[in-house]
XYZ file of C-alpha atoms in Angstrom:
148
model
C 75.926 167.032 31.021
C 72.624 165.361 32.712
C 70.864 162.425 31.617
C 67.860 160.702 32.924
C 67.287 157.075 32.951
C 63.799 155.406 34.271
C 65.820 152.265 35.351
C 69.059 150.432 34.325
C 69.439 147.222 35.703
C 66.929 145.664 33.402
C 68.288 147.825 30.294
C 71.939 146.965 31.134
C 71.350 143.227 31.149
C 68.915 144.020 27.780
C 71.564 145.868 26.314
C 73.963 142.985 27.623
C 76.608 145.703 28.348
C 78.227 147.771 25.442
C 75.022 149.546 24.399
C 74.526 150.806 28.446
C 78.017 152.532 28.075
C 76.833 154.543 25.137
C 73.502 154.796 26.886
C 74.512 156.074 30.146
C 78.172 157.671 31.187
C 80.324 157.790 27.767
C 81.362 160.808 29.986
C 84.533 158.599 30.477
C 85.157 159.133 27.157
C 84.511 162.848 26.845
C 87.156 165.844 28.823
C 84.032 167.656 30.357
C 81.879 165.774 33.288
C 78.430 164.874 33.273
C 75.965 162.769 35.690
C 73.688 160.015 34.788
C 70.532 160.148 36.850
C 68.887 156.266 37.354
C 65.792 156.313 38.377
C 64.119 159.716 36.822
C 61.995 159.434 33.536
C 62.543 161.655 30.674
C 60.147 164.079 31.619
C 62.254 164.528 35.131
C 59.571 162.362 37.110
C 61.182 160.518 40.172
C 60.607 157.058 39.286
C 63.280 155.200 42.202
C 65.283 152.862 41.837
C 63.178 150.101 44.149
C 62.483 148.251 40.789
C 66.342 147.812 40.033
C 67.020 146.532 43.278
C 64.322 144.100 43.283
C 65.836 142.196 39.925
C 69.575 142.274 41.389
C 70.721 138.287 41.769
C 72.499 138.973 44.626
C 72.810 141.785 47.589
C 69.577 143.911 46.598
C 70.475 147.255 47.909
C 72.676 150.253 47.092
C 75.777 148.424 47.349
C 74.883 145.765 45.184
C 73.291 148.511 42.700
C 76.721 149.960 42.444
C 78.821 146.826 42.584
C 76.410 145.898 39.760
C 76.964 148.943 37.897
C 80.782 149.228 38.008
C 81.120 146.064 37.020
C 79.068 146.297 33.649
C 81.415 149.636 33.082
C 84.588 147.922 33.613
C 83.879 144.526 31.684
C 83.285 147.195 28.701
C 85.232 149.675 28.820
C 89.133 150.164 28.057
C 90.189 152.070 31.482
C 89.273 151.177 34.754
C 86.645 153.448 36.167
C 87.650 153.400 39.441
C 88.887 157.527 39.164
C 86.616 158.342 36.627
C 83.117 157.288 37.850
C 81.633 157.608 41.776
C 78.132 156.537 42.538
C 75.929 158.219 45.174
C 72.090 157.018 45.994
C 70.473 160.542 46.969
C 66.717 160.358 48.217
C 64.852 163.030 45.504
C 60.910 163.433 46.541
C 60.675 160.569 48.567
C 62.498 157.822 46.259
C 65.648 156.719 46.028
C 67.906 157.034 42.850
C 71.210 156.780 41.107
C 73.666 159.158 40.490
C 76.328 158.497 38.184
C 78.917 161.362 38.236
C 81.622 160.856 35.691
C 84.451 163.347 35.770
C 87.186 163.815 32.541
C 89.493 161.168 31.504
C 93.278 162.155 30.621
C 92.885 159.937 27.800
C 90.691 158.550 25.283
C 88.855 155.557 27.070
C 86.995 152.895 24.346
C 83.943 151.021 24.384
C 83.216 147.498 23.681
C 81.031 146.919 20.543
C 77.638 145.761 20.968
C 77.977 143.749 18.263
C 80.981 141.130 17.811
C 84.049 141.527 18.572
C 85.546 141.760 22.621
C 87.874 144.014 22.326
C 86.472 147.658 23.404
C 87.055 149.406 19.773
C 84.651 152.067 19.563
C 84.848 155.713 20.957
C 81.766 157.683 22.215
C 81.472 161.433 22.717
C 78.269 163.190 24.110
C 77.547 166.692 21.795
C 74.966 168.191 23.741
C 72.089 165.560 24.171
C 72.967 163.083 21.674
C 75.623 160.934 22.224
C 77.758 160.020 18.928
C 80.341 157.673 18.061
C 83.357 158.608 15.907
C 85.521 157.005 13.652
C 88.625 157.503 11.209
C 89.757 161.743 10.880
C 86.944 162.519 13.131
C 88.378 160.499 15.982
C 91.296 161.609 15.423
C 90.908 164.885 15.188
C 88.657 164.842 18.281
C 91.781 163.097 20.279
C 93.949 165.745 19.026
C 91.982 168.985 20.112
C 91.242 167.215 23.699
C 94.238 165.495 24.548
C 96.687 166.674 22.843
């Protein structure tokens, strides 16, 4: 799995959280890997990730990108992603951007909802490009097949 992102610090603190874990790795939920690529529009244009930097409060650089960005995972999400998620800054085409590489969890991992409630409740799979969230048999079912 590869997705693209133009820029996330500004959409994480939009999306105040929960909606960035659906929008970006809910690899952590999935058994396959994927990589979430900050920094590149849709259309694959290198966009950087100077932008980002500039809006961090504190330590704007690379290191405060990913201290940013692990943080946002792990105040919404049910596992730690410590194992699950590493975070590289490659230069592409003369900018700098984010790659998110998120390998297989051994277990279902949850999101926090969006929309009320703190406790991270809802489970997100990626099927192809879209990612979905599933509920009831479906969730079930899903946990069954992957993890047994």
């Amino acid at each position: 799995m590869v997705t693209w992102a133009g820029g996330a610090c500004r959409r994480f603190r939009e999306a105040a959280g929960p909606e960035m874990v659906r929008w970006a790795p809910a690899g952590p939920c999935l058994r396959c890997t994927g990589n979430l690529f900050v920094g590149v529009g849709d259309d694959g244009t290198v966009l950087g990730i100077e932008n980002d930097l500039s809006t961090l409060p504190k330590q704007a650089d690379p290191d405060g990108y990913e201290l940013f960005v692990r943080q946002v995972l792990d105040d919404n999400l049910s596992a730690p992603t410590a194992t699950t998620v590493r975070i590289s800054f490659p230069e592409v085409a003369g900018r700098v951007v984010c790659r998110v590489s998120v390998a297989a969890a051994g277990k279902a991992v949850f999101a926090r909802p969006a929309k009320g409630g703190s406790a991270a409740t809802d489970f997100w799979v990626r099927a192809g490009n879209a990612t979905n969230q599933l509920h009831g048999e479906g969730l079930l079912r899903y946990r069954e097949e992957h993890w047994g």
